[in-house]
Coordinates of C-alpha atoms in Angstrom, one line a residue:
M1 CA -4.4 -27.7 10.3
T2 CA -1.2 -27.9 12.1
R3 CA 0.7 -25.5 14.3
G4 CA -2.5 -23.8 15.6
N5 CA -4.5 -22.6 12.7
P6 CA -4.8 -18.8 13.1
C7 CA -7.8 -18.6 10.7
Q8 CA -10.8 -19.1 12.9
L9 CA -12.7 -16.1 11.7
P10 CA -15.3 -16.6 8.9
G11 CA -13.3 -13.9 7.0
M12 CA -10.1 -15.7 7.6
L13 CA -8.5 -12.5 8.9
P14 CA -6.8 -13.1 12.1
N15 CA -6.9 -10.2 14.6
Y16 CA -3.8 -9.0 16.1
D17 CA -2.3 -5.7 17.3
P18 CA -0.1 -4.1 14.6
N19 CA 2.2 -2.9 17.2
D20 CA 3.0 -6.4 18.3
N21 CA 5.7 -7.6 16.0
E22 CA 5.9 -11.1 17.4
A23 CA 2.2 -11.8 16.8
G24 CA 2.6 -10.3 13.3
M25 CA 5.4 -12.8 12.5
K26 CA 3.6 -15.8 14.1
I27 CA 0.8 -15.1 11.9
L28 CA 3.0 -15.0 8.6
E29 CA 4.6 -18.2 9.7
D30 CA 1.5 -20.2 10.3
L31 CA 0.1 -18.8 7.1
T32 CA 2.9 -19.9 5.1
E33 CA 3.5 -23.3 6.9
N34 CA -0.3 -24.3 6.2
V35 CA -0.6 -23.1 2.6
E36 CA -2.5 -26.0 1.2
Q37 CA -5.0 -26.2 3.9
I38 CA -5.7 -22.6 3.8
Q39 CA -6.1 -22.6 0.1
Q40 CA -8.5 -25.4 0.3
R41 CA -10.5 -23.4 2.9
V42 CA -10.3 -20.2 0.8
L43 CA -11.9 -21.8 -2.1
E44 CA -14.6 -23.6 -0.1
E45 CA -15.4 -20.3 1.5
I46 CA -15.8 -18.4 -1.8
I47 CA -17.7 -21.2 -3.3
T48 CA -20.1 -21.7 -0.4
R49 CA -20.8 -17.9 -0.3
N50 CA -21.2 -17.4 -4.0
A51 CA -22.5 -20.6 -5.5
R52 CA -25.9 -19.2 -5.9
T53 CA -24.9 -16.2 -7.7
D54 CA -26.0 -15.5 -11.3
Y55 CA -22.3 -16.3 -12.6
L56 CA -21.4 -19.4 -10.7
K57 CA -24.8 -21.5 -10.6
G58 CA -24.7 -21.5 -14.3
F59 CA -21.5 -23.8 -13.9
L60 CA -21.9 -25.4 -10.6
D61 CA -25.6 -26.3 -10.7
G62 CA -26.0 -26.2 -6.9
Q63 CA -22.8 -28.2 -6.3
F64 CA -20.1 -26.9 -3.9
D65 CA -17.2 -29.4 -4.9
K66 CA -13.6 -28.0 -5.7
Q67 CA -13.2 -30.5 -8.6
V68 CA -16.4 -29.5 -10.1
F69 CA -15.5 -25.8 -9.8
K70 CA -12.2 -26.4 -11.7
K71 CA -13.8 -28.6 -14.2
T72 CA -16.8 -26.5 -15.0
V73 CA -15.8 -23.0 -14.2
P74 CA -13.7 -21.5 -17.1
V75 CA -10.4 -19.5 -17.0
V76 CA -11.5 -16.1 -18.2
N77 CA -10.2 -12.7 -19.5
Y78 CA -11.7 -9.4 -18.5
E79 CA -13.4 -9.2 -21.7
D80 CA -15.4 -12.4 -20.6
I81 CA -16.5 -10.8 -17.4
K82 CA -16.9 -7.2 -18.5
P83 CA -20.5 -7.7 -19.3
Y84 CA -21.3 -8.6 -15.6
I85 CA -19.2 -5.5 -14.3
E86 CA -21.1 -3.2 -16.7
R87 CA -24.5 -4.6 -15.6
I88 CA -23.6 -3.8 -12.0
A89 CA -22.2 -0.4 -12.9
N90 CA -25.5 0.3 -14.5
G91 CA -27.6 -0.6 -11.6
D92 CA -28.1 -4.4 -11.5
S93 CA -27.6 -6.5 -8.4
S94 CA -24.3 -7.2 -6.8
N95 CA -25.5 -10.9 -6.7
I96 CA -24.7 -11.3 -10.3
I97 CA -21.3 -12.2 -9.3
S98 CA -21.1 -11.9 -5.5
A99 CA -23.1 -12.6 -2.5
E100 CA -21.6 -9.8 -0.6
P101 CA -22.6 -6.4 -1.8
I102 CA -20.3 -4.6 -4.1
I103 CA -19.6 -1.1 -2.5
E104 CA -17.5 0.2 -5.2
L105 CA -15.7 -0.6 -8.5
L106 CA -11.9 -0.3 -8.6
T107 CA -10.4 1.1 -11.9
S108 CA -7.4 -0.8 -13.1
S109 CA -4.4 0.7 -15.0
G110 CA -5.1 -2.0 -17.7
T111 CA -7.7 -1.0 -20.2
S112 CA -10.5 -2.5 -22.1
G113 CA -11.9 -0.8 -25.4
G114 CA -9.5 2.3 -24.3
Q115 CA -11.1 2.6 -20.9
P116 CA -9.9 1.4 -17.6
K117 CA -11.0 -2.1 -16.5
M118 CA -13.4 -2.1 -13.4
M119 CA -12.9 -4.6 -10.6
P120 CA -15.6 -5.4 -8.0
S121 CA -14.8 -4.5 -4.2
T122 CA -16.7 -5.2 -1.0
A123 CA -16.4 -3.9 2.5
E124 CA -14.8 -6.9 3.7
D125 CA -12.1 -6.5 1.0
L126 CA -11.1 -3.2 2.7
H127 CA -10.4 -5.1 6.1
R128 CA -8.6 -7.7 4.0
K129 CA -6.2 -5.0 2.6
T130 CA -5.8 -3.6 6.1
F131 CA -4.8 -6.9 7.4
F132 CA -2.2 -7.2 4.5
Y133 CA -0.7 -3.7 5.1
N134 CA -0.4 -4.4 8.8
L135 CA 1.7 -7.7 7.9
L136 CA 4.3 -5.5 6.1
V137 CA 5.4 -3.8 9.5
P138 CA 6.9 -6.9 11.3
V139 CA 8.7 -8.0 8.0
M140 CA 10.6 -4.6 7.9
N141 CA 11.1 -4.5 11.6
K142 CA 12.8 -7.8 11.3
Y143 CA 15.4 -6.2 9.2
V144 CA 15.7 -2.7 10.2
D145 CA 15.8 -1.5 13.9
G146 CA 14.1 1.5 15.3
L147 CA 11.4 2.2 12.7
D148 CA 9.2 3.2 15.9
E149 CA 11.7 6.1 16.8
G150 CA 10.7 8.5 13.9
K151 CA 8.3 9.0 11.0
A152 CA 8.0 7.8 7.3
M153 CA 7.8 10.4 4.6
Y154 CA 5.6 8.6 2.3
L155 CA 4.3 10.6 -0.7
L156 CA 0.7 9.3 -1.2
F157 CA -1.9 10.7 -3.6
V158 CA -5.6 10.3 -4.7
K159 CA -6.5 9.9 -8.3
P160 CA -9.6 11.1 -10.1
E161 CA -12.8 9.2 -9.6
T162 CA -16.3 9.1 -10.9
K163 CA -19.8 7.7 -10.2
T164 CA -21.2 4.9 -12.2
P165 CA -25.0 5.0 -13.3
S166 CA -25.8 2.8 -10.3
G167 CA -24.2 5.3 -8.0
L168 CA -21.2 3.2 -7.3
M169 CA -17.9 5.0 -7.0
A170 CA -15.2 4.0 -9.6
R171 CA -11.8 4.8 -8.7
P172 CA -8.1 3.5 -8.5
V173 CA -7.5 1.0 -5.6
L174 CA -5.3 3.1 -3.6
T175 CA -7.7 6.0 -3.8
S176 CA -10.3 3.7 -2.6
Y177 CA -8.1 2.7 0.3
Y178 CA -7.0 6.3 1.3
K179 CA -10.7 7.5 1.3
S180 CA -11.8 4.7 3.5
N181 CA -12.5 4.5 7.2
N182 CA -9.8 1.9 7.5
F183 CA -7.3 4.4 6.5
Q184 CA -8.6 7.5 7.9
N185 CA -9.7 6.1 11.3
R186 CA -6.9 3.6 11.5
P187 CA -5.8 2.7 15.0
F188 CA -2.4 4.3 16.1
N189 CA 0.6 2.3 15.0
R190 CA 3.9 3.8 16.4
F191 CA 5.7 1.9 13.4
N192 CA 3.7 3.7 10.8
V193 CA 3.5 7.4 11.7
F194 CA 3.6 9.7 8.6
T195 CA 5.0 13.3 8.1
S196 CA 2.0 13.8 5.5
P197 CA -1.2 14.7 7.3
D198 CA -4.2 12.9 6.0
E199 CA -5.6 16.2 4.4
T200 CA -2.7 16.5 2.3
I201 CA -2.8 12.9 1.0
L202 CA -6.5 13.4 0.2
C203 CA -6.3 16.6 -1.5
S204 CA -7.5 16.2 -5.1
D205 CA -5.3 18.8 -6.5
S206 CA -2.0 16.9 -7.2
K207 CA 0.2 19.9 -7.3
Q208 CA -1.0 21.3 -4.0
S209 CA -0.7 17.9 -2.3
M210 CA 2.9 17.4 -3.6
Y211 CA 3.8 20.8 -2.4
C212 CA 2.2 20.3 0.9
Q213 CA 3.6 16.8 1.5
L214 CA 7.1 17.9 0.7
L215 CA 6.9 21.0 2.8
C216 CA 5.8 18.8 5.9
G217 CA 8.5 16.4 5.1
L218 CA 11.3 18.9 5.0
V219 CA 10.0 20.6 8.4
Q220 CA 10.3 17.1 10.0
R221 CA 13.4 16.1 8.3
Q222 CA 15.1 15.1 11.6
E223 CA 12.2 12.9 12.4
V224 CA 12.3 11.0 9.0
L225 CA 13.4 7.4 9.1
R226 CA 12.1 6.2 5.7
V227 CA 11.0 7.9 2.5
G228 CA 8.9 6.7 -0.3
A229 CA 5.9 6.4 -2.7
V230 CA 4.0 3.6 -4.1
F231 CA 5.9 3.5 -7.5
A232 CA 9.4 4.5 -8.3
S233 CA 8.0 6.7 -10.9
A234 CA 6.0 8.8 -8.6
F235 CA 9.1 9.3 -6.1
L236 CA 11.2 10.5 -8.9
R237 CA 8.5 13.0 -9.8
A238 CA 8.6 14.0 -6.3
I239 CA 12.5 14.7 -6.5
K240 CA 11.8 16.7 -9.9
F241 CA 9.1 18.8 -8.2
L242 CA 11.6 19.6 -5.4
E243 CA 14.3 20.6 -8.0
D244 CA 11.8 23.1 -9.3
N245 CA 10.2 24.4 -6.0
W246 CA 13.0 24.1 -3.3
K247 CA 13.5 27.9 -3.4
E248 CA 9.7 28.6 -2.7
L249 CA 9.6 25.8 0.0
C250 CA 12.5 27.3 1.7
S251 CA 10.7 30.6 1.6
N252 CA 7.7 29.0 3.3
I253 CA 10.0 27.4 6.1
R254 CA 11.9 30.7 6.6
T255 CA 8.9 32.8 7.1
G256 CA 6.5 30.1 8.8
H257 CA 3.9 31.1 6.1
V258 CA 2.6 28.6 3.4
S259 CA 2.2 30.0 0.0
D260 CA -0.9 31.9 -1.0
W261 CA -1.6 29.6 -4.0
I262 CA -2.1 26.6 -1.5
T263 CA -6.1 27.3 -1.4
D264 CA -7.2 23.9 -0.3
P265 CA -8.6 24.7 3.1
G266 CA -7.7 21.2 4.6
C267 CA -4.1 21.6 3.3
R268 CA -3.6 25.1 4.5
K269 CA -4.7 24.5 8.0
V270 CA -2.7 21.2 8.7
V271 CA 0.5 22.6 6.9
S272 CA 0.3 25.9 9.0
L273 CA 0.2 23.9 12.1
V274 CA 3.2 21.9 11.0
L275 CA 5.1 24.9 10.1
N276 CA 4.2 26.5 13.3
K277 CA 6.8 29.2 13.2
P278 CA 9.6 30.8 11.1
K279 CA 12.5 28.5 11.1
P280 CA 15.4 30.4 9.2
E281 CA 18.2 28.0 10.3
L282 CA 16.2 24.9 8.7
A283 CA 15.5 27.0 5.7
D284 CA 19.3 28.0 5.1
L285 CA 20.3 24.3 5.6
I286 CA 18.0 23.0 3.0
E287 CA 19.0 25.9 0.7
H288 CA 22.5 25.1 1.0
E289 CA 21.9 21.4 0.0
C290 CA 19.5 22.1 -2.8
S291 CA 21.8 24.8 -4.5
S292 CA 24.4 22.4 -4.9
K293 CA 25.3 21.6 -8.6
S294 CA 25.0 18.0 -8.1
W295 CA 21.9 16.4 -6.5
E296 CA 23.7 13.0 -6.2
G297 CA 22.9 11.6 -2.9
I298 CA 20.4 14.4 -2.2
I299 CA 17.9 12.2 -0.3
K300 CA 20.5 11.3 2.4
K301 CA 21.6 14.9 2.7
L302 CA 17.9 16.4 3.2
W303 CA 16.7 13.4 5.4
P304 CA 19.9 12.3 7.0
R305 CA 18.3 9.7 9.4
T306 CA 16.7 8.0 6.5
K307 CA 17.2 4.2 6.5
Y308 CA 15.8 3.2 3.2
I309 CA 13.5 4.1 0.2
E310 CA 10.4 2.3 -0.1
V311 CA 9.1 2.1 -3.6
I312 CA 7.9 -0.6 -6.1
V313 CA 11.0 -1.3 -8.4
T314 CA 10.0 -4.5 -9.9
G315 CA 8.2 -4.8 -13.4
S316 CA 8.2 -1.7 -15.5
M317 CA 9.5 0.2 -12.4
A318 CA 12.8 -1.5 -12.7
Q319 CA 13.7 1.0 -15.4
Y320 CA 14.1 3.6 -12.8
V321 CA 16.6 1.7 -10.5
S322 CA 19.7 3.6 -11.8
T323 CA 18.2 7.0 -11.2
L324 CA 17.0 6.2 -7.9
E325 CA 20.5 5.0 -6.9
Y326 CA 21.9 8.4 -8.0
Y327 CA 19.5 10.3 -5.8
S328 CA 19.4 7.9 -2.8
G329 CA 23.1 8.2 -1.4
G330 CA 23.4 4.4 -1.2
L331 CA 20.0 3.8 0.7
P332 CA 18.4 0.5 0.0
L333 CA 15.5 0.4 -2.4
V334 CA 12.6 -1.5 -0.8
S335 CA 9.8 -3.3 -2.5
T336 CA 7.5 -4.5 0.1
M337 CA 4.4 -5.8 -1.8
Y338 CA 2.9 -7.3 -4.9
A339 CA -0.7 -6.2 -5.4
S340 CA -3.2 -5.0 -8.0
S341 CA -6.8 -3.9 -8.4
E342 CA -8.0 -7.4 -8.5
C343 CA -6.4 -8.5 -5.3
Y344 CA -3.5 -8.2 -2.9
F345 CA -1.1 -10.8 -3.6
G346 CA 2.2 -11.2 -1.9
I347 CA 4.8 -9.7 0.6
N348 CA 8.6 -9.5 0.1
F349 CA 10.0 -11.4 3.0
K350 CA 13.5 -10.1 2.2
P351 CA 12.9 -6.6 1.9
L352 CA 16.5 -5.4 1.7
S353 CA 17.4 -7.6 -1.4
K354 CA 18.6 -6.0 -4.5
P355 CA 15.8 -4.8 -6.8
W356 CA 16.7 -7.6 -9.4
D357 CA 16.5 -10.2 -6.7
V358 CA 13.2 -9.3 -5.3
S359 CA 10.6 -12.0 -4.8
Y360 CA 7.2 -12.0 -3.3
T361 CA 5.6 -14.7 -1.1
L362 CA 2.0 -15.2 -1.9
I363 CA -0.3 -14.9 1.2
P364 CA -2.7 -17.9 1.0
N365 CA -5.7 -16.3 2.6
M366 CA -5.8 -13.4 0.3
A367 CA -7.4 -15.4 -2.5
Y368 CA -7.4 -18.7 -4.3
F369 CA -4.5 -18.9 -6.6
E370 CA -3.9 -21.0 -9.7
F371 CA -1.3 -21.0 -12.3
L372 CA -1.0 -21.5 -16.1
P373 CA 2.4 -22.8 -17.2
V374 CA 4.2 -20.7 -19.7
K375 CA 7.1 -20.8 -21.8
E376 CA 9.3 -17.6 -22.5
K377 CA 10.9 -18.0 -26.0
N378 CA 13.0 -15.6 -28.1
E379 CA 12.9 -15.4 -31.9
D380 CA 14.7 -18.5 -32.7
G381 CA 12.7 -20.7 -30.2
A382 CA 15.2 -20.9 -27.4
Q383 CA 14.0 -20.3 -23.8
Y384 CA 15.3 -17.4 -22.0
V385 CA 14.9 -15.5 -18.9
Q386 CA 13.2 -12.0 -19.0
C387 CA 15.2 -9.6 -16.9
N388 CA 12.7 -6.5 -17.0
G389 CA 15.5 -4.2 -18.2
V390 CA 17.6 -4.3 -15.0
C391 CA 20.3 -6.1 -16.9
K392 CA 22.7 -4.8 -19.8
E393 CA 21.8 -7.7 -22.1
N394 CA 19.8 -7.5 -25.5
C395 CA 16.5 -8.1 -23.8
M396 CA 13.3 -7.7 -26.1
E397 CA 9.8 -7.8 -24.7
K398 CA 8.3 -11.1 -26.2
E399 CA 4.8 -12.5 -26.3
T400 CA 4.2 -15.2 -23.8
E401 CA 3.1 -18.5 -25.2
K402 CA 0.3 -20.4 -23.2
E403 CA -0.2 -23.9 -24.1
D404 CA -3.6 -25.4 -23.6
V405 CA -3.0 -27.0 -20.3
E406 CA -4.6 -27.5 -16.8
T407 CA -3.9 -24.9 -14.1
V408 CA -1.5 -25.6 -11.3
E409 CA -2.3 -25.1 -7.7
L410 CA -0.3 -22.8 -5.6
V411 CA 1.4 -25.7 -3.7
D412 CA 2.3 -27.4 -7.0
V413 CA 4.3 -24.9 -8.7
K414 CA 8.0 -25.8 -9.7
L415 CA 11.2 -24.1 -8.9
G416 CA 12.4 -22.1 -11.9
Q417 CA 9.2 -22.3 -13.9
Y418 CA 7.1 -19.5 -15.5
Y419 CA 3.5 -19.2 -14.8
E420 CA 0.6 -16.7 -15.6
L421 CA -1.3 -15.8 -12.3
V422 CA -4.9 -16.7 -12.2
V423 CA -7.0 -15.7 -9.1
T424 CA -10.4 -16.4 -7.6
T425 CA -11.2 -13.7 -5.1
F426 CA -13.6 -13.1 -2.3
T427 CA -15.0 -10.1 -4.4
G428 CA -16.6 -11.9 -7.4
L429 CA -13.6 -12.7 -9.7
Y430 CA -13.6 -16.7 -10.6
R431 CA -10.4 -18.1 -12.3
Y432 CA -9.5 -14.6 -13.6
R433 CA -6.2 -14.2 -15.5
V434 CA -4.4 -11.3 -14.1
G435 CA -2.0 -11.1 -17.0
D436 CA 1.1 -11.1 -14.9
I437 CA 3.9 -13.6 -15.7
L438 CA 5.8 -14.9 -12.6
M439 CA 8.9 -17.2 -12.1
V440 CA 9.2 -19.4 -9.0
T441 CA 12.4 -18.5 -7.2
G442 CA 12.1 -20.4 -3.9
F443 CA 9.9 -21.2 -0.9
H444 CA 9.2 -19.6 2.5
N445 CA 8.0 -22.5 4.5
K446 CA 5.6 -24.1 2.1
A447 CA 4.6 -20.8 0.3
P448 CA 6.2 -20.5 -3.1
Q449 CA 8.2 -17.3 -3.8
F450 CA 7.7 -15.4 -7.2
R451 CA 9.7 -13.0 -9.1
F452 CA 7.5 -10.8 -11.1
V453 CA 8.8 -11.1 -14.8
H454 CA 6.5 -8.9 -16.9
R455 CA 2.9 -8.0 -17.7
R456 CA 1.5 -10.1 -20.5
N457 CA 1.3 -8.0 -23.8
V458 CA 2.6 -4.6 -22.5
V459 CA 5.5 -3.3 -24.4
L460 CA 5.5 0.3 -23.1
S461 CA 5.1 1.7 -19.7
I462 CA 6.2 5.0 -17.9
D463 CA 4.0 5.2 -14.9
T464 CA 0.8 3.3 -14.5
D465 CA 0.1 3.3 -18.2
K466 CA 0.4 -0.2 -20.0
T467 CA 0.4 0.0 -23.7
S468 CA 0.3 -3.1 -25.6
E469 CA 1.8 -3.7 -29.1
E470 CA -1.7 -3.7 -30.6
D471 CA -2.4 -0.3 -28.9
L472 CA 0.8 1.1 -30.3
L473 CA 0.2 -0.4 -33.7
K474 CA -3.4 1.2 -33.9
A475 CA -1.9 4.7 -32.8
V476 CA 1.0 4.6 -35.3
T477 CA -1.2 3.4 -38.0
K478 CA -3.5 6.6 -37.5
A479 CA -0.5 8.9 -37.4
K480 CA 1.1 7.5 -40.6
V481 CA -2.1 8.4 -42.6
I482 CA -1.0 12.0 -42.1
V483 CA 2.4 11.4 -43.8
E484 CA 1.2 9.1 -46.4
S485 CA -1.2 11.8 -47.7
L486 CA 2.0 13.9 -48.4
G487 CA 3.6 11.2 -50.5
I488 CA 5.7 9.8 -47.6
L489 CA 6.0 6.1 -46.5
L490 CA 6.5 4.7 -43.1
I491 CA 8.8 1.9 -43.7
E492 CA 9.5 0.7 -40.2
Y493 CA 9.2 1.7 -36.7
T494 CA 10.0 0.6 -33.1
S495 CA 9.8 2.2 -29.5
Y496 CA 11.2 2.4 -26.1
A497 CA 10.5 4.1 -22.7
D498 CA 12.9 7.1 -22.2
T499 CA 13.5 7.4 -18.5
S500 CA 16.7 9.4 -18.7
S501 CA 14.6 12.4 -17.8
I502 CA 11.6 13.1 -15.4
P503 CA 9.1 12.5 -16.3
G504 CA 9.9 9.9 -18.8
H505 CA 8.2 9.7 -22.2
Y506 CA 7.6 7.4 -25.2
V507 CA 9.9 7.5 -28.0
L508 CA 9.2 6.3 -31.5
F509 CA 12.0 5.5 -34.1
W510 CA 10.6 6.0 -37.6
E511 CA 12.1 5.1 -41.0
L512 CA 10.5 7.3 -43.5
T513 CA 11.0 7.5 -47.3
S514 CA 9.3 9.4 -50.3
K515 CA 7.1 7.3 -52.5
G516 CA 8.7 6.0 -55.8
N517 CA 12.3 6.6 -54.4
N518 CA 14.4 5.7 -51.5
H519 CA 15.3 9.2 -50.5
L520 CA 14.6 10.9 -47.1
P521 CA 11.9 13.4 -47.6
V522 CA 11.9 16.8 -46.5
L523 CA 9.9 17.0 -43.4
D524 CA 7.5 19.7 -42.2
P525 CA 7.9 20.0 -38.4
K526 CA 4.3 21.0 -37.7
I527 CA 3.2 17.9 -39.8
M528 CA 5.6 15.7 -37.6
E529 CA 4.5 17.4 -34.5
Q530 CA 0.7 16.6 -35.6
C531 CA 1.9 12.8 -36.0
C532 CA 3.2 12.9 -32.4
S533 CA 0.0 14.5 -31.1
T534 CA -2.1 11.8 -33.2
V535 CA -0.3 8.9 -31.6
E536 CA -1.0 10.4 -28.2
E537 CA -4.6 11.0 -28.8
S538 CA -4.9 7.4 -30.2
L539 CA -3.5 5.7 -27.0
D540 CA -5.8 4.8 -24.0
S541 CA -7.4 6.6 -21.4
V542 CA -4.8 5.6 -18.7
Y543 CA -2.0 6.9 -20.7
R544 CA -3.9 10.1 -21.7
R545 CA -4.8 10.6 -17.9
C546 CA -1.1 10.3 -17.0
R547 CA 0.0 12.6 -19.7
R548 CA -2.6 15.4 -19.3
K549 CA -4.0 15.2 -15.6
D550 CA -1.0 13.6 -13.7
N551 CA 1.8 15.1 -15.7
S552 CA 3.5 11.7 -15.0
I553 CA 4.4 11.2 -18.8
G554 CA 6.2 13.7 -21.0
P555 CA 5.5 14.5 -24.5
L556 CA 5.8 11.7 -26.9
E557 CA 8.8 12.0 -29.3
I558 CA 9.3 10.8 -32.8
R559 CA 12.9 10.3 -34.1
V560 CA 13.3 9.9 -37.6
V561 CA 16.3 7.8 -38.7
Q562 CA 18.4 7.4 -42.1
H563 CA 17.7 4.7 -44.4
G564 CA 19.2 1.4 -43.5
T565 CA 18.8 1.7 -39.5
F566 CA 16.5 -1.0 -39.2
D567 CA 18.8 -3.2 -41.3
A568 CA 21.4 -2.3 -38.8
L569 CA 19.1 -3.4 -35.8
M570 CA 18.4 -6.6 -37.5
D571 CA 22.1 -7.3 -37.9
F572 CA 22.6 -6.6 -34.2
C573 CA 19.7 -8.9 -33.2
V574 CA 21.0 -11.7 -35.3
S575 CA 24.4 -11.3 -33.8
Q576 CA 22.9 -11.7 -30.5
G577 CA 21.2 -15.0 -31.3
S578 CA 18.0 -14.3 -33.4
S579 CA 17.2 -16.2 -36.3
V580 CA 17.4 -14.4 -39.6
N581 CA 14.6 -16.5 -41.1
Q582 CA 12.2 -15.7 -38.1
Y583 CA 13.4 -12.2 -37.4
K584 CA 10.5 -9.5 -36.9
T585 CA 11.4 -5.9 -35.8
P586 CA 10.7 -5.7 -32.1
R587 CA 8.0 -3.2 -31.5
C588 CA 9.6 -2.1 -28.3
I589 CA 13.3 -2.4 -27.3
K590 CA 15.1 -2.3 -24.0
S591 CA 18.7 -3.2 -25.0
G592 CA 20.9 -0.1 -24.5
E593 CA 23.1 -1.3 -27.4
A594 CA 20.0 -1.5 -29.7
I595 CA 18.8 1.9 -28.6
N596 CA 22.4 3.4 -29.3
I597 CA 22.4 1.8 -32.8
L598 CA 19.1 3.8 -33.4
D599 CA 20.0 7.0 -31.7
S600 CA 23.4 7.1 -33.8
R601 CA 21.3 7.4 -36.9
V602 CA 18.7 9.9 -35.9
V603 CA 18.4 12.8 -38.3
A604 CA 15.6 14.7 -36.8
R605 CA 13.5 14.7 -33.8
F606 CA 10.0 16.1 -33.1
F607 CA 7.7 16.3 -30.1
S608 CA 4.1 16.5 -29.3
Q609 CA 3.2 20.2 -28.8
K610 CA 0.0 19.7 -26.7
A611 CA -1.4 17.2 -24.2
P612 CA -4.0 14.6 -25.4
F613 CA -7.6 15.0 -24.7
W614 CA -8.8 13.3 -21.4
E615 CA -11.9 13.6 -19.5
L616 CA -13.2 11.6 -16.4
V617 CA -16.1 9.4 -17.6

């Protein structure tokens, strides 16, 4: 390799002091300059390590050649590898798929058979994530000065976890990281000092955790230089929580005593140390700001030294941009990274770019990357650019078509083209379709930069839920049986994710008629509420967990519309360029104009009256 190959360690993870920004940027420059060589070495190392696993040896037959790998190892979906994952979860050896011991299974927000997908993870993978996180710091320091002169109020949370029959823990990727030694015993980094003590982050009671982290953040308000959470939805829930609880928080600050309902011993101890003593003047100041009729710009008012808000605002999180801007007081919204349960992928090298301009540079030592070329088409066959709901245009979520073509390597992707991401990881995933559709927007050195376009097949998402058109159809089909038994027909339906309130919620538009005529039937509110609940009970476990356990999704709503509403929707879509002959009612809409057409014809609204059943399995 040229320019002094930094990847001499077997794990290809260069050691450096995360306090040394110059060293961090040097590593990033070297990684992005030597993309082809590093990708080649990554694949060689993965194959060499794992060629004798049960999974690979059936394809490679003892060979270690890249071309043999690409010719014989198939591109797969989760359903193809699920039996191997389940065998490990039930006690079979890790070497079915990985030469390195699998220490836990990471639960994805995607689902299979209604349950979260599980991804393998190794001890080395935690080191790779730590390396990745450390690289975010020098990028931010390049654009924002003085981040070592204060603290970050990052609101971080753990999610429910369970043990598999084999004894391995199954938990979300961030919960895994926060509970690891890599996080809890991390070396001091003056650029990453948090207002939240680890005990508050690791508290399993989400309400106590939120309360204590906000309390600590308010007490240390003059030290806060940036605020954030992982997802935009989580940060907005924190603002809503603050709206509901600021009086009690001020009381705690005024008296120097944490509320008695905070019973987690770790939280009580560390928060008491942060509170230290009564602070009546601080309480008065916060009370003055929070009692204002308008909360526009509240973040800047409560944390006046804040330089930016760090949250993911790409993909489904783009729907929260306008709400974040309302609360932010003009602060930049920063999306630093692109990652998933399968792998950590890329870094935003221009973190202060606008949300709709965010692109991620894939870091070539994270995994071996391939790409399936795809075409984005609208209903009349014309190619279009998906905007993730940021723009005001008539954007309907479409199925991405995939031709039966060979994969493209990272260094061979073309500017402006769309691709589906395929990864081969160090943890036992081989040529795995992640399901993300990306568009090439440019290059940093020789490393391509990608804009996240959308998640394949997902039509609805509020938080970490990902509901497909098929999931929605199954749920609506179960609910419509209820009204059909009463002589009522569901003629047509569509949906959208309503994020005008916090938390957001699913909205279904239903056009109903009585059997034998076209009159709008008389609707029993209890029956319609039962329909709402039936839809929720029929959605997958991630939705039900968000709704019941996390309270990150509000009650599902059915809005009944008058006759002819979906004809009016079709007329609008045709006026925007859709083909009359090929038109199908979109099962999810994002266009504000289309939603207004539906809302203007609503004759009745009903909400689910109970949270759906969910349990940790």
